[in-house]
């Protein structure tokens, strides 16, 4: 086995994408086996009519001694009829980091993100965002970028800005207009007149212009050209609110690896591996891209 330590800056790193500045190491991303048993808060009742779980105490900073996680999942499960999309996921993700949710197509990434965004209810288990179950309170904390464009193609960019201004108290309109100006995107232009890459950039700019605690980005670089990917990754690194968490889902590991602090490999609806990107590279002598290809070779 090749044990060469492959630094991101030595392999396939685009200089247009600034790397994250190293700071304090993030804790292990996986939810440890010595932690309290997972539990389902009352507000997260099963959606499939399954028997309720036994009542136990929800793990919190007060009863575990650990800092509040940006995202905490305990036995999180989601089923669509006989199909299990997520299976018994337990993990904690720290605040202030960019974390890659990495897995092949159909691995459960979008389902996981939609649960965090409050768009889907879990079948069993629990998920907490800064200690709150997904709902009205967390919608004010979460800025969500779906995989597909949700604006009407006939809308002007100024209309999109107006929607974000009206719906989100934390929307920084000045920041959005500055980034759009740098892009050369006319605010009076209609979305349908732009290329796919430009439409993706407009939506990303609006999402990243919220002063949120958690940014959920579902396949933000899928389906766009390499130049658009560079801008998107640059925007993620430079525009997210200090102290916030970014969860970025993708199967394009080589492109996103330089900006990741931590990672979660997800396959078949289960967490296969997770940890700090730099530590895993040092321990294995492999890039995340190489490790991903090895882990998911037969998937």
mmCIF file of C-alpha atoms in Angstrom:
data_model
loop_
_atom_site.group_PDB
_atom_site.id
_atom_site.type_symbol
_atom_site.label_atom_id
_atom_site.label_comp_id
_atom_site.label_asym_id
_atom_site.label_seq_id
_atom_site.Cartn_x
_atom_site.Cartn_y
_atom_site.Cartn_z
ATOM 1 C CA UNK A 1 0.000 0.000 0.000
ATOM 2 C CA UNK A 2 1.319 3.408 -0.887
ATOM 3 C CA UNK A 3 1.969 5.258 2.363
ATOM 4 C CA UNK A 4 2.980 8.571 0.812
ATOM 5 C CA UNK A 5 1.393 11.511 2.599
ATOM 6 C CA UNK A 6 -0.432 13.454 -0.099
ATOM 7 C CA UNK A 7 -0.923 17.100 0.831
ATOM 8 C CA UNK A 8 -3.832 18.841 -0.929
ATOM 9 C CA UNK A 9 -1.560 21.655 -1.971
ATOM 10 C CA UNK A 10 0.642 19.146 -3.771
ATOM 11 C CA UNK A 11 -2.143 17.522 -5.723
ATOM 12 C CA UNK A 12 -4.917 19.077 -7.783
ATOM 13 C CA UNK A 13 -5.293 22.256 -5.764
ATOM 14 C CA UNK A 14 -6.486 25.271 -7.704
ATOM 15 C CA UNK A 15 -4.761 28.444 -6.463
ATOM 16 C CA UNK A 16 -8.010 30.322 -7.003
ATOM 17 C CA UNK A 17 -9.514 28.409 -4.068
ATOM 18 C CA UNK A 18 -8.166 29.663 -0.714
ATOM 19 C CA UNK A 19 -7.477 26.917 1.788
ATOM 20 C CA UNK A 20 -8.880 27.114 5.264
ATOM 21 C CA UNK A 21 -6.492 28.654 7.775
ATOM 22 C CA UNK A 22 -5.534 25.993 10.351
ATOM 23 C CA UNK A 23 -6.869 26.611 13.834
ATOM 24 C CA UNK A 24 -7.749 24.469 16.822
ATOM 25 C CA UNK A 25 -8.324 20.843 15.766
ATOM 26 C CA UNK A 26 -11.927 19.735 15.604
ATOM 27 C CA UNK A 27 -13.073 16.915 17.863
ATOM 28 C CA UNK A 28 -13.711 13.470 16.421
ATOM 29 C CA UNK A 29 -16.827 13.780 14.317
ATOM 30 C CA UNK A 30 -18.243 10.384 15.182
ATOM 31 C CA UNK A 31 -20.604 10.056 18.119
ATOM 32 C CA UNK A 32 -18.630 8.010 20.616
ATOM 33 C CA UNK A 33 -19.728 4.636 21.988
ATOM 34 C CA UNK A 34 -19.319 5.896 25.548
ATOM 35 C CA UNK A 35 -21.948 8.587 25.069
ATOM 36 C CA UNK A 36 -25.512 8.254 26.369
ATOM 37 C CA UNK A 37 -27.944 6.125 24.398
ATOM 38 C CA UNK A 38 -29.724 7.813 21.538
ATOM 39 C CA UNK A 39 -33.231 9.067 22.113
ATOM 40 C CA UNK A 40 -36.049 10.684 20.206
ATOM 41 C CA UNK A 41 -37.325 14.027 21.571
ATOM 42 C CA UNK A 42 -41.089 14.356 21.875
ATOM 43 C CA UNK A 43 -41.200 16.737 18.905
ATOM 44 C CA UNK A 44 -39.694 14.085 16.629
ATOM 45 C CA UNK A 45 -42.254 11.328 16.674
ATOM 46 C CA UNK A 46 -41.881 8.513 14.145
ATOM 47 C CA UNK A 47 -43.572 9.250 10.830
ATOM 48 C CA UNK A 48 -44.374 5.621 10.051
ATOM 49 C CA UNK A 49 -46.458 4.660 13.073
ATOM 50 C CA UNK A 50 -43.628 2.621 14.616
ATOM 51 C CA UNK A 51 -43.658 1.956 18.377
ATOM 52 C CA UNK A 52 -42.154 4.764 20.410
ATOM 53 C CA UNK A 53 -38.695 4.238 21.839
ATOM 54 C CA UNK A 54 -38.162 3.978 25.586
ATOM 55 C CA UNK A 55 -37.863 7.315 27.351
ATOM 56 C CA UNK A 56 -34.255 8.291 28.045
ATOM 57 C CA UNK A 57 -32.434 11.532 28.648
ATOM 58 C CA UNK A 58 -31.351 13.437 25.556
ATOM 59 C CA UNK A 59 -27.555 13.939 25.615
ATOM 60 C CA UNK A 60 -26.808 17.630 26.270
ATOM 61 C CA UNK A 61 -23.735 19.651 27.323
ATOM 62 C CA UNK A 62 -25.129 19.620 30.858
ATOM 63 C CA UNK A 63 -25.226 15.827 31.176
ATOM 64 C CA UNK A 64 -22.276 14.873 28.965
ATOM 65 C CA UNK A 65 -19.702 17.579 29.744
ATOM 66 C CA UNK A 66 -19.116 18.130 26.019
ATOM 67 C CA UNK A 67 -19.556 21.444 24.172
ATOM 68 C CA UNK A 68 -22.815 22.017 22.338
ATOM 69 C CA UNK A 69 -22.599 20.399 18.910
ATOM 70 C CA UNK A 70 -23.779 22.300 15.849
ATOM 71 C CA UNK A 71 -25.502 19.101 14.719
ATOM 72 C CA UNK A 72 -26.159 16.021 16.835
ATOM 73 C CA UNK A 73 -27.843 12.843 15.597
ATOM 74 C CA UNK A 74 -28.825 9.903 17.778
ATOM 75 C CA UNK A 75 -30.036 6.717 16.100
ATOM 76 C CA UNK A 76 -31.344 8.777 13.173
ATOM 77 C CA UNK A 77 -33.323 6.597 10.766
ATOM 78 C CA UNK A 78 -35.438 7.434 7.738
ATOM 79 C CA UNK A 79 -37.501 4.960 5.738
ATOM 80 C CA UNK A 80 -39.604 5.388 2.636
ATOM 81 C CA UNK A 81 -41.930 2.394 2.842
ATOM 82 C CA UNK A 82 -39.702 -0.691 2.665
ATOM 83 C CA UNK A 83 -36.640 1.358 1.620
ATOM 84 C CA UNK A 84 -34.256 2.555 4.310
ATOM 85 C CA UNK A 85 -32.590 5.838 3.286
ATOM 86 C CA UNK A 86 -30.794 6.443 6.607
ATOM 87 C CA UNK A 87 -30.008 3.741 9.130
ATOM 88 C CA UNK A 88 -29.258 4.392 12.819
ATOM 89 C CA UNK A 89 -26.897 7.365 12.320
ATOM 90 C CA UNK A 90 -25.306 8.693 15.500
ATOM 91 C CA UNK A 91 -22.749 11.496 15.268
ATOM 92 C CA UNK A 92 -21.949 15.015 16.437
ATOM 93 C CA UNK A 93 -20.597 17.770 14.216
ATOM 94 C CA UNK A 94 -18.772 20.725 15.805
ATOM 95 C CA UNK A 95 -19.418 24.407 15.241
ATOM 96 C CA UNK A 96 -17.152 26.641 13.203
ATOM 97 C CA UNK A 97 -15.998 24.061 10.658
ATOM 98 C CA UNK A 98 -16.510 23.081 7.024
ATOM 99 C CA UNK A 99 -17.499 19.406 6.939
ATOM 100 C CA UNK A 100 -17.873 17.289 3.835
ATOM 101 C CA UNK A 101 -20.793 14.872 3.684
ATOM 102 C CA UNK A 102 -19.232 12.571 1.129
ATOM 103 C CA UNK A 103 -20.763 9.573 -0.572
ATOM 104 C CA UNK A 104 -21.784 8.097 -3.917
ATOM 105 C CA UNK A 105 -25.111 8.941 -5.533
ATOM 106 C CA UNK A 106 -28.027 7.427 -3.636
ATOM 107 C CA UNK A 107 -26.104 7.127 -0.372
ATOM 108 C CA UNK A 108 -28.552 9.202 1.716
ATOM 109 C CA UNK A 109 -26.822 12.590 1.606
ATOM 110 C CA UNK A 110 -29.835 14.573 0.402
ATOM 111 C CA UNK A 111 -32.187 12.838 2.837
ATOM 112 C CA UNK A 112 -29.845 13.686 5.721
ATOM 113 C CA UNK A 113 -29.632 17.341 4.684
ATOM 114 C CA UNK A 114 -33.395 17.642 4.197
ATOM 115 C CA UNK A 115 -33.970 16.327 7.725
ATOM 116 C CA UNK A 116 -31.572 18.942 9.096
ATOM 117 C CA UNK A 117 -33.378 21.603 7.043
ATOM 118 C CA UNK A 118 -36.707 20.537 8.549
ATOM 119 C CA UNK A 119 -38.134 19.385 5.205
ATOM 120 C CA UNK A 120 -38.380 15.716 6.201
ATOM 121 C CA UNK A 121 -39.272 14.032 9.477
ATOM 122 C CA UNK A 122 -37.166 11.107 10.703
ATOM 123 C CA UNK A 123 -38.805 7.720 11.055
ATOM 124 C CA UNK A 124 -36.917 7.109 14.300
ATOM 125 C CA UNK A 125 -34.143 8.611 16.362
ATOM 126 C CA UNK A 126 -33.340 12.243 17.012
ATOM 127 C CA UNK A 127 -31.525 15.168 15.439
ATOM 128 C CA UNK A 128 -30.650 18.424 17.199
ATOM 129 C CA UNK A 129 -29.308 21.680 15.741
ATOM 130 C CA UNK A 130 -27.592 23.712 18.447
ATOM 131 C CA UNK A 131 -29.712 21.794 20.935
ATOM 132 C CA UNK A 132 -33.031 22.323 19.113
ATOM 133 C CA UNK A 133 -35.095 19.802 17.166
ATOM 134 C CA UNK A 134 -35.686 20.921 13.549
ATOM 135 C CA UNK A 135 -38.606 23.336 13.489
ATOM 136 C CA UNK A 136 -39.409 27.028 13.620
ATOM 137 C CA UNK A 137 -36.453 27.849 15.878
ATOM 138 C CA UNK A 138 -33.897 26.079 13.692
ATOM 139 C CA UNK A 139 -35.191 27.564 10.434
ATOM 140 C CA UNK A 140 -33.862 30.889 11.687
ATOM 141 C CA UNK A 141 -30.419 29.282 12.159
ATOM 142 C CA UNK A 142 -30.176 27.264 8.939
ATOM 143 C CA UNK A 143 -29.390 28.493 5.424
ATOM 144 C CA UNK A 144 -30.181 25.747 2.915
ATOM 145 C CA UNK A 145 -28.992 25.363 -0.670
ATOM 146 C CA UNK A 146 -30.951 22.578 -2.406
ATOM 147 C CA UNK A 147 -29.545 20.504 -5.213
ATOM 148 C CA UNK A 148 -31.918 22.104 -7.733
ATOM 149 C CA UNK A 149 -32.794 25.715 -8.492
ATOM 150 C CA UNK A 150 -35.980 26.742 -6.659
ATOM 151 C CA UNK A 151 -36.493 30.212 -8.146
ATOM 152 C CA UNK A 152 -38.851 30.688 -11.092
ATOM 153 C CA UNK A 153 -36.749 31.187 -14.247
ATOM 154 C CA UNK A 154 -38.790 34.276 -15.094
ATOM 155 C CA UNK A 155 -37.746 36.056 -11.895
ATOM 156 C CA UNK A 156 -35.233 38.861 -11.970
ATOM 157 C CA UNK A 157 -32.233 38.737 -9.639
ATOM 158 C CA UNK A 158 -33.663 41.763 -7.805
ATOM 159 C CA UNK A 159 -36.860 39.754 -7.156
ATOM 160 C CA UNK A 160 -34.791 36.953 -5.605
ATOM 161 C CA UNK A 161 -32.966 39.466 -3.409
ATOM 162 C CA UNK A 162 -36.315 40.878 -2.326
ATOM 163 C CA UNK A 163 -37.610 37.437 -1.351
ATOM 164 C CA UNK A 164 -34.573 36.742 0.822
ATOM 165 C CA UNK A 165 -34.816 40.217 2.380
ATOM 166 C CA UNK A 166 -38.490 39.664 3.252
ATOM 167 C CA UNK A 167 -38.179 36.090 4.512
ATOM 168 C CA UNK A 168 -34.870 36.121 6.424
ATOM 169 C CA UNK A 169 -34.059 38.657 9.118
ATOM 170 C CA UNK A 170 -30.383 37.634 8.959
ATOM 171 C CA UNK A 171 -30.048 38.299 5.212
ATOM 172 C CA UNK A 172 -27.236 40.743 4.418
ATOM 173 C CA UNK A 173 -28.431 42.435 1.247
ATOM 174 C CA UNK A 174 -25.302 44.562 0.951
ATOM 175 C CA UNK A 175 -23.083 41.476 0.992
ATOM 176 C CA UNK A 176 -25.240 39.797 -1.655
ATOM 177 C CA UNK A 177 -25.175 42.804 -3.977
ATOM 178 C CA UNK A 178 -21.402 43.177 -3.583
ATOM 179 C CA UNK A 179 -20.791 39.544 -4.553
ATOM 180 C CA UNK A 180 -23.178 39.759 -7.486
ATOM 181 C CA UNK A 181 -21.396 42.905 -8.648
ATOM 182 C CA UNK A 182 -18.045 41.106 -8.524
ATOM 183 C CA UNK A 183 -19.610 38.377 -10.655
ATOM 184 C CA UNK A 184 -20.886 40.933 -13.123
ATOM 185 C CA UNK A 185 -24.465 39.675 -12.695
ATOM 186 C CA UNK A 186 -27.022 42.426 -13.493
ATOM 187 C CA UNK A 187 -29.650 42.544 -10.750
ATOM 188 C CA UNK A 188 -32.309 43.474 -13.309
ATOM 189 C CA UNK A 189 -31.509 40.398 -15.402
ATOM 190 C CA UNK A 190 -33.889 37.434 -15.555
ATOM 191 C CA UNK A 191 -32.614 34.056 -14.398
ATOM 192 C CA UNK A 192 -33.687 32.343 -17.615
ATOM 193 C CA UNK A 193 -31.267 34.538 -19.588
ATOM 194 C CA UNK A 194 -28.250 33.282 -17.583
ATOM 195 C CA UNK A 195 -26.179 30.138 -17.997
ATOM 196 C CA UNK A 196 -26.703 27.251 -15.582
ATOM 197 C CA UNK A 197 -23.463 28.118 -13.828
ATOM 198 C CA UNK A 198 -24.494 31.745 -13.316
ATOM 199 C CA UNK A 199 -27.914 30.727 -11.971
ATOM 200 C CA UNK A 200 -26.166 28.393 -9.512
ATOM 201 C CA UNK A 201 -23.892 31.245 -8.432
ATOM 202 C CA UNK A 202 -26.826 33.598 -7.862
ATOM 203 C CA UNK A 203 -28.569 31.088 -5.613
ATOM 204 C CA UNK A 204 -25.352 30.339 -3.701
ATOM 205 C CA UNK A 205 -24.642 34.058 -3.180
ATOM 206 C CA UNK A 206 -28.084 34.540 -1.649
ATOM 207 C CA UNK A 207 -27.761 31.493 0.625
ATOM 208 C CA UNK A 208 -24.268 32.482 1.796
ATOM 209 C CA UNK A 209 -25.396 36.086 2.412
ATOM 210 C CA UNK A 210 -27.461 34.982 5.371
ATOM 211 C CA UNK A 211 -25.754 35.281 8.760
ATOM 212 C CA UNK A 212 -26.720 31.743 9.691
ATOM 213 C CA UNK A 213 -25.329 29.292 12.243
ATOM 214 C CA UNK A 214 -25.553 26.317 9.889
ATOM 215 C CA UNK A 215 -25.193 26.261 6.096
ATOM 216 C CA UNK A 216 -26.500 23.148 4.350
ATOM 217 C CA UNK A 217 -25.181 22.916 0.788
ATOM 218 C CA UNK A 218 -26.515 19.974 -1.216
ATOM 219 C CA UNK A 219 -24.247 19.188 -4.184
ATOM 220 C CA UNK A 220 -23.246 22.849 -4.711
ATOM 221 C CA UNK A 221 -20.674 22.019 -7.409
ATOM 222 C CA UNK A 222 -22.547 19.268 -9.236
ATOM 223 C CA UNK A 223 -23.319 19.930 -12.875
ATOM 224 C CA UNK A 224 -21.304 23.147 -13.257
ATOM 225 C CA UNK A 225 -18.070 23.753 -15.149
ATOM 226 C CA UNK A 226 -14.654 23.890 -13.401
ATOM 227 C CA UNK A 227 -14.543 27.702 -13.454
ATOM 228 C CA UNK A 228 -17.928 27.889 -11.723
ATOM 229 C CA UNK A 229 -16.739 25.319 -9.178
ATOM 230 C CA UNK A 230 -13.784 27.528 -8.308
ATOM 231 C CA UNK A 231 -16.066 30.487 -7.629
ATOM 232 C CA UNK A 232 -18.480 28.392 -5.579
ATOM 233 C CA UNK A 233 -15.734 26.963 -3.369
ATOM 234 C CA UNK A 234 -14.118 30.382 -3.001
ATOM 235 C CA UNK A 235 -17.483 31.819 -1.927
ATOM 236 C CA UNK A 236 -18.050 29.069 0.630
ATOM 237 C CA UNK A 237 -14.661 29.669 2.265
ATOM 238 C CA UNK A 238 -14.813 33.453 2.290
ATOM 239 C CA UNK A 239 -18.501 34.228 2.826
ATOM 240 C CA UNK A 240 -19.797 31.959 5.586
ATOM 241 C CA UNK A 241 -20.446 33.528 8.965
ATOM 242 C CA UNK A 242 -17.542 33.198 11.453
ATOM 243 C CA UNK A 243 -18.309 30.489 14.002
ATOM 244 C CA UNK A 244 -20.912 28.870 11.752
ATOM 245 C CA UNK A 245 -20.834 25.315 10.445
ATOM 246 C CA UNK A 246 -20.955 24.368 6.780
ATOM 247 C CA UNK A 247 -22.115 20.897 5.745
ATOM 248 C CA UNK A 248 -21.337 20.350 2.092
ATOM 249 C CA UNK A 249 -22.543 17.213 0.338
ATOM 250 C CA UNK A 250 -20.849 15.947 -2.808
ATOM 251 C CA UNK A 251 -19.280 12.962 -4.534
ATOM 252 C CA UNK A 252 -16.621 15.210 -6.156
ATOM 253 C CA UNK A 253 -14.061 14.774 -3.394
ATOM 254 C CA UNK A 254 -10.973 16.004 -5.237
ATOM 255 C CA UNK A 255 -12.560 19.423 -5.821
ATOM 256 C CA UNK A 256 -13.709 20.082 -2.251
ATOM 257 C CA UNK A 257 -10.937 18.419 -0.237
ATOM 258 C CA UNK A 258 -8.734 21.547 0.097
ATOM 259 C CA UNK A 259 -11.432 23.443 2.003
ATOM 260 C CA UNK A 260 -12.612 20.671 4.362
ATOM 261 C CA UNK A 261 -11.893 20.584 8.097
ATOM 262 C CA UNK A 262 -13.744 17.339 8.672
ATOM 263 C CA UNK A 263 -15.566 14.670 6.713
ATOM 264 C CA UNK A 264 -18.277 12.036 6.966
ATOM 265 C CA UNK A 265 -18.283 9.146 4.495
ATOM 266 C CA UNK A 266 -21.858 7.953 4.043
ATOM 267 C CA UNK A 267 -22.909 4.896 2.062
ATOM 268 C CA UNK A 268 -26.112 2.875 1.967
ATOM 269 C CA UNK A 269 -27.648 5.255 4.504
ATOM 270 C CA UNK A 270 -24.972 4.561 7.146
ATOM 271 C CA UNK A 271 -21.871 6.402 8.308
ATOM 272 C CA UNK A 272 -18.875 4.421 7.061
ATOM 273 C CA UNK A 273 -16.106 6.650 8.398
ATOM 274 C CA UNK A 274 -15.687 10.146 9.816
ATOM 275 C CA UNK A 275 -13.024 12.356 11.321
ATOM 276 C CA UNK A 276 -10.691 15.296 10.860
ATOM 277 C CA UNK A 277 -9.387 15.637 7.327
ATOM 278 C CA UNK A 278 -5.814 16.523 8.280
ATOM 279 C CA UNK A 279 -5.534 13.767 10.908
ATOM 280 C CA UNK A 280 -6.804 11.082 8.535
ATOM 281 C CA UNK A 281 -4.393 12.202 5.809
ATOM 282 C CA UNK A 282 -1.510 12.001 8.286
ATOM 283 C CA UNK A 283 -2.577 8.618 9.671
ATOM 284 C CA UNK A 284 -3.259 6.917 6.336
ATOM 285 C CA UNK A 285 -0.824 8.718 4.046
ATOM 286 C CA UNK A 286 -3.699 9.178 1.622
ATOM 287 C CA UNK A 287 -5.796 12.077 0.432
ATOM 288 C CA UNK A 288 -9.515 11.979 1.179
ATOM 289 C CA UNK A 289 -10.089 11.442 -2.524
ATOM 290 C CA UNK A 290 -7.847 8.346 -2.527
ATOM 291 C CA UNK A 291 -9.443 7.058 0.662
ATOM 292 C CA UNK A 292 -12.931 7.648 -0.727
ATOM 293 C CA UNK A 293 -12.127 5.682 -3.878
ATOM 294 C CA UNK A 294 -10.750 2.843 -1.773
ATOM 295 C CA UNK A 295 -13.687 2.712 0.635
ATOM 296 C CA UNK A 296 -16.365 2.947 -2.057
ATOM 297 C CA UNK A 297 -14.626 0.915 -4.769
ATOM 298 C CA UNK A 298 -17.251 -1.819 -4.727
ATOM 299 C CA UNK A 299 -20.320 0.320 -4.043
#
